[in-house]
Amino acid sequence: MKQNYQVPAFLTKLWTLVDDSCTNELVCWSEEGCSFIVLDEQRFSKEVLPLYYKHCNMTSFIRQLNMYGFHKVVPLDSGLLKEDGRGDSVEFQHEHFRKDQPHLLTLIHRKVSVSRGVDDAGQISQILVEISQARGWQDSFDFKLMALCRDNESLWRELNSLQQKHQQQHRIICKIMQFIINTVGSKGMKGLKRKLPMIEISGETHSVPKYSRPSDSSVDSNLPSFSMPETPSPQDIPQLDSLSPGVYSNGMVFSDITHLLEPLPEQDSDPVVENTCPTSPLSPALSPVDLTLSLLDDPAGQDMAEKLAERNELVDPLSLIDSSLAAIQAYPLSPSLDTLDELFRPTSESDTHTPKRKRETKQGGNTHSYKYTAGIVRPVLQHEDLSFGGDSVEADILPSLLRLAQEASIPLHTDTLSV
Amino acid sequence: MKQNYQVPAFLTKLWTLVDDSCTNELVCWSEEGCSFIVLDEQRFSKEVLPLYYKHCNMTSFIRQLNMYGFHKVVPLDSGLLKEDGRGDSVEFQHEHFRKDQPHLLTLIHRKVSVSRGVDDAGQISQILVEISQARGWQDSFDFKLMALCRDNESLWRELNSLQQKHQQQHRIICKIMQFIINTVGSKGMKGLKRKLPMIEISGETHSVPKYSRPSDSSVDSNLPSFSMPETPSPQDIPQLDSLSPGVYSNGMVFSDITHLLEPLPEQDSDPVVENTCPTSPLSPALSPVDLTLSLLDDPAGQDMAEKLAERNELVDPLSLIDSSLAAIQAYPLSPSLDTLDELFRPTSESDTHTPKRKRETKQGGNTHSYKYTAGIVRPVLQHEDLSFGGDSVEADILPSLLRLAQEASIPLHTDTLSV
Amino acid sequence: MKQNYQVPAFLTKLWTLVDDSCTNELVCWSEEGCSFIVLDEQRFSKEVLPLYYKHCNMTSFIRQLNMYGFHKVVPLDSGLLKEDGRGDSVEFQHEHFRKDQPHLLTLIHRKVSVSRGVDDAGQISQILVEISQARGWQDSFDFKLMALCRDNESLWRELNSLQQKHQQQHRIICKIMQFIINTVGSKGMKGLKRKLPMIEISGETHSVPKYSRPSDSSVDSNLPSFSMPETPSPQDIPQLDSLSPGVYSNGMVFSDITHLLEPLPEQDSDPVVENTCPTSPLSPALSPVDLTLSLLDDPAGQDMAEKLAERNELVDPLSLIDSSLAAIQAYPLSPSLDTLDELFRPTSESDTHTPKRKRETKQGGNTHSYKYTAGIVRPVLQHEDLSFGGDSVEADILPSLLRLAQEASIPLHTDTLSV
DNA sequence: GGCGTTCTAGAATATTCGCCC
DNA sequence: CGGGCGAATATTCTAGAACGC
């Protein structure tokens, strides 16, 4: 007579009272045993229900039936009204409520309203799992980032190395040209040869300074702002200056990217001439955008200014050269120099802005001590200018060829400038 | 009456009082001996409980029963209210509380309060903390990523700049060579220049194009797909083209990396010869490794092949030079030219793999729809070919040589383009 | 007896039964009227409770009291056990349960288990949202990282390509020099060639090798550490060796960074000469800052030193050239050679470390251990040294110069090979 | 720190009310 | 109008928690 655990009292009591032969005239199994019938609702509720439940209301009983998934069996004769009181019978059924099979009661479950408890437990455990996964990912990302940072450092190193080599090569080329000039000059022209040195030297000091100075200053003004002040840009320039006419303005700049900006939604890529940096919409005050723009503006302005100045300077000499071909013997030398000088120059400008990238925007709302600095080593490449000026030459030797080279070089300049 | 150690006093006392025949009218074993029944709660609590415990409260007794895992046995007749005080009996049972088996008491354990409530609260608060941390990390990562992206942009800029400089240098070198050819030719050798080295050379120039052309097309097909269409590649080329015979195919290409691969768990670094690319363990079919290997293999093969070819070609001239020093005046010229010509060609291959980077790593299990495009500006460096283009030459001296150089340059271009 | 709407039946019934003078011997107001007392729990539960509620359990009654915020008034004599059944009285009170003030009942509210359910539900759902967001971010990061990795690969490729081109150019330059030497030598100077040039050259060759060798060795020792040992450095060198005297040690090396290191406490990357890589924040002793500074200082010092040395060397020849233009036929040659020779040497090594650039990794409290592997392909760039060593020269024409160039190339090869 | 006692709360079921189609 | 259900309350069983030992 004890109810099974797991089976609510209502069900065991229900099965018991239906199965009780003493109450068969009030409540009983249907013929098939698949449902039960309350023959006399009135008497059943008043006489039977209180024996099992704390009430004597048919509605409460029915409510419980519904709560456990029982359904009323609609009688076929529902249409006709039964005049006598005897006729009010109610039939309910449930899939697992069968005569002689009380064990099926365990399959009957009370409807529960979303049972939050179970819900939460599962959710929480799942959440914990996901969080641990997220952590793993974060670690992974951090690791990858470190690797990438290191890779970039290597890239900068290599690139810088290559740039220096390039510069070196340029010096070699300059030397070769000097040699050629000297040799050819000394050979071809006897009386003229002495001119060269002087001209070269004087020409260099004159023309080159004019040209190189600006670039130097640009480097000075630009790089410092961009690169770290702590890294004094190496000065090979003076040396080179004294050495050869075509000088590389060589500035070794290290810039590191220590501050991280907010994620930049849209970035404009921008190669050589106008590099737009990624911008962050999130921090308006000191937003990366501003920084970027300011950084870019500066250089851009400078660059443009420089380029214009440069162009002017270049145009001038060229026209000069062209117009003064008459005095070739002495001239040939310096002209060729000019031309070469020009050839050496152009590309360097584009670089100038590059270095500016160094910026130290402090990252704001990072509440975590994740102060990771993408340890990026970024040697600012030397913006060696390739300038090495030679001009048009036409002497008895081969000035025409030189001029050709000169002319060829001109467009290139414009080219680079146009970039 | 001594309790077994290990068995709480409550249990031994319980078993004792239930088993005590003197109190059978108040508390006793059930018929099966699997539970005990308090027949008269009132009297039991006031008369029996104090004999064993420090209280006379049924509630405290029941609390202890529950604490040890006992459960109330629900009577089916719970519905009826018993007016008289006599009827209230309570039945409890426990798996290991059996009549005649007091030794089972050792199996009954007091519940310890794991207190889930605190747990959840703690868990939830902890979860919130972790989530905020995760957010911080995400911001940090984002920041770092942006920094890296910017760094890469700078790298591309610098690299491009250097490439342009290199190109510029190449032009200078070409000019120097032209000058040398013209100068030396015009000067040194009058009758020798017409030699046929040129013809031979021309033969070479013919064959070369055939080879290089295809490669050009490959470049066309590859680079576009890789780089972004939206960034029209800057055209210095036309200008350059018009400028000098030896032209660099200069294409400024921006490519962005829009698709991401799965995170790579472990990667092997692989330096010098065979660079292994990062690999994705998740997609074996098109794993980065495979791609990388294939990419590398190709170039490697090409490189090696070319280098061999190169060596042969180069060796020839060199040995020629060495062996034919006797005929210095005329001979030295063409061989060296050849050698130079050859020198101009080979390296371009290295570029060849570059384009290959186009890869179609399908990113697998990414369930999220990420439309992120690492706004990476990636100016594709100009695959300037080092081809040495001859210019227009006008001299009775050695025009043929120059033209040869020009023609040689063409194939080279195609070569690089083919990359 | 109709209960006020808004006031639960329990409260109205409670007030009624307490206030009922018929049950004063079982339950009554306290003297102050601020609480009520159940004088005889036994009889009260069996005789009074059923009159108002559907049960006769004191526990159920108390449960309801607690549910409505009533509290038991702890008796001062709680310590003593009352043997007789009469002594057990229970007193409960509620702020708004007062004698003669039934209207206060509206202020008594049944507790609803909002407790964790509502609260947590919101939190949990929010947490789930945030977690999904975090997942999205992670995927996004992953995507970006992959993009960056690919971008870096491209950078390496491009850089390598450019390096090869540079190398190629260097070969060309060497060829040009050879050509110049041969041509000029064969032509211009017959008796003069044996002049100083040799001496100077030999002197230089002596000094230069001494200088360059060490650097080479440094490369040897350093590069290995940086590049992977497992990758045999490509051998173009042999070829080159046989090919040309002035050779670039050209090694196309792809190294990929497949393993991600822990925030590497110690890294050895080392490009050419000695580049120190980013360091792990964890080891304060070797903090990135320190390393960086030291690195920078070093290279800077080296660079400066080298540049000075370089300048001196260069200046010398140059001034020599300038001053000795008189003896052009013979002289021009050797000086230029010297100059060139020197030019080939210097920068390469110094640059290598230069890259050590600056880094600002201040990574602070990284509490997590990162096991990340960024599939980064990192072709180790060839650290081609530009050295072009002159050797002893002895030939009537200029074969000595050529041989010098050749021999000079040997060390270079070994250099690259050693890598 | 485990155990015992007490007060209170949680949780599931039970009862009732009312709504709504 | 009545079956079904939501919601509030009620009853029961069990658990949490504070405190003392």
mmCIF file of C-alpha atoms in Angstrom, chain A residues 1-3 5 12-13 16 50-54 124 127-128 131 135 138 140-142 144-145 148-149 152 155-156 159 162-163 166 169-170 173 176-177 180 184 187-188 248 257 259-264 267-272 275-276 278 340 343-344 346-348 350-351 354-355 357 359 361 363 366 368 370 372 376 378 381-384 386 397-398 401-402 404-405 407-408 411-412 415 418, chain B residues 32 35 71-81 91 93 116 120 123-124 127 129-155 157-162 164-166 168-169 171-173 175-176 178-180 182-184 186-187 231 234-236 239-240 243-244 252 254 262-264 374-379 391-392 394 397 402:
data_model
loop_
_atom_site.group_PDB
_atom_site.id
_atom_site.type_symbol
_atom_site.label_atom_id
_atom_site.label_comp_id
_atom_site.label_asym_id
_atom_site.label_seq_id
_atom_site.Cartn_x
_atom_site.Cartn_y
_atom_site.Cartn_z
ATOM 1 C CA MET A 1 0.000 0.000 0.000
ATOM 2 C CA LYS A 2 3.049 2.143 0.075
ATOM 3 C CA GLN A 3 3.628 4.234 -2.960
ATOM 4 C CA TYR A 5 9.171 6.412 -4.753
ATOM 5 C CA THR A 12 -0.768 5.989 -6.716
ATOM 6 C CA LYS A 13 -3.827 7.196 -4.951
ATOM 7 C CA THR A 16 -5.766 2.736 -5.967
ATOM 8 C CA PRO A 50 -11.712 13.086 0.610
ATOM 9 C CA LEU A 51 -10.557 9.570 1.352
ATOM 10 C CA TYR A 52 -7.478 10.152 -0.706
ATOM 11 C CA TYR A 53 -6.997 13.851 -1.074
ATOM 12 C CA LYS A 54 -7.308 16.931 0.988
ATOM 13 C CA ILE A 124 26.234 26.818 -15.709
ATOM 14 C CA ILE A 127 29.172 27.899 -19.466
ATOM 15 C CA LEU A 128 32.136 26.843 -17.430
ATOM 16 C CA ILE A 131 34.868 29.605 -20.653
ATOM 17 C CA ARG A 135 40.779 30.589 -22.276
ATOM 18 C CA GLN A 138 43.109 33.114 -25.802
ATOM 19 C CA SER A 140 46.594 30.144 -28.363
ATOM 20 C CA PHE A 141 46.033 33.543 -29.815
ATOM 21 C CA ASP A 142 48.529 35.091 -27.555
ATOM 22 C CA LYS A 144 50.400 33.118 -32.215
ATOM 23 C CA LEU A 145 50.616 36.804 -31.762
ATOM 24 C CA LEU A 148 53.937 36.889 -35.463
ATOM 25 C CA CYS A 149 55.551 39.712 -33.608
ATOM 26 C CA ASN A 152 57.823 40.773 -37.978
ATOM 27 C CA LEU A 155 61.305 40.845 -41.255
ATOM 28 C CA TRP A 156 62.340 44.246 -40.146
ATOM 29 C CA LEU A 159 64.600 44.334 -44.585
ATOM 30 C CA LEU A 162 68.833 44.468 -47.235
ATOM 31 C CA GLN A 163 68.385 48.169 -47.266
ATOM 32 C CA HIS A 166 71.316 48.240 -51.113
ATOM 33 C CA GLN A 169 75.597 48.791 -53.468
ATOM 34 C CA HIS A 170 74.587 52.260 -54.254
ATOM 35 C CA ILE A 173 77.732 52.153 -58.033
ATOM 36 C CA ILE A 176 82.006 52.915 -60.309
ATOM 37 C CA MET A 177 80.532 55.954 -61.871
ATOM 38 C CA ILE A 180 84.245 55.764 -65.022
ATOM 39 C CA VAL A 184 87.111 58.280 -69.122
ATOM 40 C CA LYS A 187 91.643 59.435 -70.725
ATOM 41 C CA GLY A 188 89.444 61.071 -73.158
ATOM 42 C CA TYR A 248 72.593 58.031 -49.202
ATOM 43 C CA ILE A 257 54.823 49.332 -32.057
ATOM 44 C CA HIS A 259 50.741 50.628 -28.220
ATOM 45 C CA LEU A 260 47.897 48.937 -29.687
ATOM 46 C CA LEU A 261 45.013 50.672 -31.154
ATOM 47 C CA GLU A 262 41.492 49.684 -31.077
ATOM 48 C CA PRO A 263 40.446 47.327 -33.741
ATOM 49 C CA LEU A 264 40.241 49.198 -36.914
ATOM 50 C CA GLN A 267 41.622 50.302 -43.150
ATOM 51 C CA ASP A 268 42.804 51.832 -46.206
ATOM 52 C CA SER A 269 45.688 50.338 -47.635
ATOM 53 C CA ASP A 270 48.083 52.624 -48.898
ATOM 54 C CA PRO A 271 51.225 51.903 -50.407
ATOM 55 C CA VAL A 272 54.022 54.028 -51.169
ATOM 56 C CA ASN A 275 49.712 55.520 -46.558
ATOM 57 C CA THR A 276 46.642 55.772 -44.592
ATOM 58 C CA PRO A 278 44.163 52.035 -39.726
ATOM 59 C CA LEU A 340 72.895 59.992 -61.954
ATOM 60 C CA LEU A 343 68.373 58.696 -60.578
ATOM 61 C CA PHE A 344 69.515 58.011 -57.166
ATOM 62 C CA PRO A 346 63.532 59.701 -56.383
ATOM 63 C CA THR A 347 62.288 56.699 -54.593
ATOM 64 C CA SER A 348 63.546 57.744 -51.286
ATOM 65 C CA SER A 350 58.092 57.548 -50.529
ATOM 66 C CA ASP A 351 59.882 55.994 -47.680
ATOM 67 C CA THR A 354 56.843 55.129 -43.637
ATOM 68 C CA PRO A 355 58.960 55.637 -40.633
ATOM 69 C CA ARG A 357 54.413 54.824 -38.118
ATOM 70 C CA ARG A 359 53.281 55.530 -32.310
ATOM 71 C CA THR A 361 48.954 55.189 -28.282
ATOM 72 C CA GLN A 363 45.463 51.434 -24.907
ATOM 73 C CA ASN A 366 42.007 47.282 -20.877
ATOM 74 C CA HIS A 368 43.351 43.254 -17.567
ATOM 75 C CA TYR A 370 47.513 42.049 -20.368
ATOM 76 C CA TYR A 372 51.479 42.845 -23.799
ATOM 77 C CA ILE A 376 57.967 44.382 -32.502
ATOM 78 C CA ARG A 378 61.100 47.738 -36.279
ATOM 79 C CA LEU A 381 64.872 51.498 -42.919
ATOM 80 C CA GLN A 382 67.313 53.944 -44.006
ATOM 81 C CA HIS A 383 65.886 56.226 -46.429
ATOM 82 C CA GLU A 384 68.879 56.429 -48.387
ATOM 83 C CA LEU A 386 69.888 57.425 -54.265
ATOM 84 C CA ILE A 397 83.702 60.645 -75.741
ATOM 85 C CA LEU A 398 80.173 59.581 -75.242
ATOM 86 C CA LEU A 401 74.856 58.313 -74.069
ATOM 87 C CA LEU A 402 75.007 60.036 -70.789
ATOM 88 C CA LEU A 404 70.212 59.569 -72.790
ATOM 89 C CA ALA A 405 70.575 58.187 -69.351
ATOM 90 C CA GLU A 407 66.598 61.874 -69.867
ATOM 91 C CA ALA A 408 65.573 58.446 -68.979
ATOM 92 C CA PRO A 411 60.599 60.595 -66.153
ATOM 93 C CA LEU A 412 61.357 58.280 -63.350
ATOM 94 C CA ASP A 415 57.127 58.973 -61.763
ATOM 95 C CA SER A 418 53.524 61.252 -59.048
ATOM 96 C CA GLU B 32 8.982 -6.124 6.844
ATOM 97 C CA SER B 35 11.362 0.847 8.111
ATOM 98 C CA HIS B 71 12.828 9.217 3.917
ATOM 99 C CA LYS B 72 9.272 9.438 5.060
ATOM 100 C CA VAL B 73 7.029 6.730 3.801
ATOM 101 C CA VAL B 74 3.941 8.436 2.516
ATOM 102 C CA PRO B 75 0.741 6.750 3.508
ATOM 103 C CA LEU B 76 -1.952 6.483 0.928
ATOM 104 C CA ASP B 77 -4.609 7.553 3.292
ATOM 105 C CA SER B 78 -3.029 10.912 3.694
ATOM 106 C CA GLY B 79 -6.157 12.525 2.513
ATOM 107 C CA LEU B 80 -8.347 11.980 5.452
ATOM 108 C CA LEU B 81 -8.135 14.202 8.425
ATOM 109 C CA GLU B 91 6.934 6.043 8.958
ATOM 110 C CA GLN B 93 12.905 4.164 6.076
ATOM 111 C CA ARG B 116 24.788 24.335 -4.162
ATOM 112 C CA ASP B 120 25.974 28.698 -8.191
ATOM 113 C CA GLN B 123 30.075 30.211 -10.078
ATOM 114 C CA ILE B 124 27.999 32.854 -11.684
ATOM 115 C CA ILE B 127 31.837 33.429 -14.607
ATOM 116 C CA VAL B 129 34.532 37.911 -13.785
ATOM 117 C CA GLU B 130 36.035 35.561 -16.283
ATOM 118 C CA ILE B 131 33.925 36.933 -19.037
ATOM 119 C CA SER B 132 35.037 40.424 -18.310
ATOM 120 C CA GLN B 133 38.592 39.172 -18.317
ATOM 121 C CA ALA B 134 38.029 37.498 -21.595
ATOM 122 C CA ARG B 135 36.773 40.753 -22.951
ATOM 123 C CA GLY B 136 39.839 42.498 -21.792
ATOM 124 C CA TRP B 137 41.890 39.895 -23.518
ATOM 125 C CA GLN B 138 39.947 40.256 -26.640
ATOM 126 C CA ASP B 139 40.502 43.965 -26.653
ATOM 127 C CA SER B 140 44.120 43.401 -26.033
ATOM 128 C CA PHE B 141 44.362 40.924 -28.833
ATOM 129 C CA ASP B 142 42.546 43.176 -31.129
ATOM 130 C CA PHE B 143 44.909 45.931 -30.302
ATOM 131 C CA LYS B 144 47.904 43.798 -30.871
ATOM 132 C CA LEU B 145 46.523 42.555 -34.087
ATOM 133 C CA MET B 146 45.967 46.023 -35.323
ATOM 134 C CA ALA B 147 49.481 46.902 -34.372
ATOM 135 C CA LEU B 148 50.769 43.947 -36.267
ATOM 136 C CA CYS B 149 48.655 44.809 -39.247
ATOM 137 C CA ARG B 150 50.062 48.269 -39.232
ATOM 138 C CA ASP B 151 53.487 46.922 -38.842
ATOM 139 C CA ASN B 152 52.976 44.737 -41.801
ATOM 140 C CA GLU B 153 51.752 47.640 -43.792
ATOM 141 C CA SER B 154 54.880 49.450 -42.915
ATOM 142 C CA LEU B 155 56.871 46.461 -43.916
ATOM 143 C CA ARG B 157 55.773 50.001 -47.724
ATOM 144 C CA GLU B 158 59.391 49.707 -46.849
ATOM 145 C CA LEU B 159 59.808 46.661 -48.928
ATOM 146 C CA ASN B 160 58.134 48.307 -51.829
ATOM 147 C CA SER B 161 60.248 51.331 -51.385
ATOM 148 C CA LEU B 162 63.326 49.220 -51.364
ATOM 149 C CA GLN B 164 61.709 50.636 -56.177
ATOM 150 C CA LYS B 165 65.129 51.711 -55.142
ATOM 151 C CA HIS B 166 66.458 48.465 -56.338
ATOM 152 C CA GLN B 168 66.170 52.423 -59.765
ATOM 153 C CA GLN B 169 69.572 51.032 -59.142
ATOM 154 C CA ARG B 171 68.306 51.257 -64.221
ATOM 155 C CA ILE B 172 71.433 52.987 -63.187
ATOM 156 C CA ILE B 173 73.377 49.859 -63.692
ATOM 157 C CA LYS B 175 72.868 52.948 -67.873
ATOM 158 C CA ILE B 176 76.341 52.271 -66.708
ATOM 159 C CA GLN B 178 75.222 51.116 -71.748
ATOM 160 C CA PHE B 179 77.707 53.759 -71.153
ATOM 161 C CA ILE B 180 80.459 51.260 -70.870
ATOM 162 C CA ASN B 182 79.130 52.683 -75.884
ATOM 163 C CA THR B 183 82.230 54.191 -74.505
ATOM 164 C CA VAL B 184 84.398 51.182 -74.755
ATOM 165 C CA SER B 186 83.310 53.578 -79.525
ATOM 166 C CA LYS B 187 86.715 53.923 -78.174
ATOM 167 C CA THR B 231 43.247 48.646 -55.605
ATOM 168 C CA PRO B 234 49.874 51.690 -59.627
ATOM 169 C CA GLN B 235 51.464 51.968 -62.905
ATOM 170 C CA ASP B 236 54.924 53.095 -62.879
ATOM 171 C CA GLN B 239 56.370 55.297 -67.521
ATOM 172 C CA LEU B 240 59.287 53.138 -66.914
ATOM 173 C CA LEU B 243 61.749 55.530 -70.163
ATOM 174 C CA SER B 244 64.214 52.847 -70.452
ATOM 175 C CA MET B 252 51.849 47.892 -56.874
ATOM 176 C CA PHE B 254 47.327 45.470 -52.628
ATOM 177 C CA GLU B 262 42.166 27.518 -38.480
ATOM 178 C CA PRO B 263 44.533 28.146 -35.665
ATOM 179 C CA LEU B 264 47.664 26.188 -35.997
ATOM 180 C CA ALA B 374 42.278 41.908 -41.963
ATOM 181 C CA GLY B 375 42.549 45.201 -43.582
ATOM 182 C CA ILE B 376 45.973 44.514 -44.565
ATOM 183 C CA VAL B 377 47.437 46.555 -47.185
ATOM 184 C CA ARG B 378 49.756 44.547 -49.090
ATOM 185 C CA PRO B 379 51.284 46.234 -51.939
ATOM 186 C CA ASP B 391 68.320 51.331 -75.111
ATOM 187 C CA SER B 392 68.328 52.792 -78.386
ATOM 188 C CA GLU B 394 73.251 54.930 -81.988
ATOM 189 C CA ILE B 397 80.425 51.236 -82.852
ATOM 190 C CA LEU B 402 73.000 47.287 -77.254
#
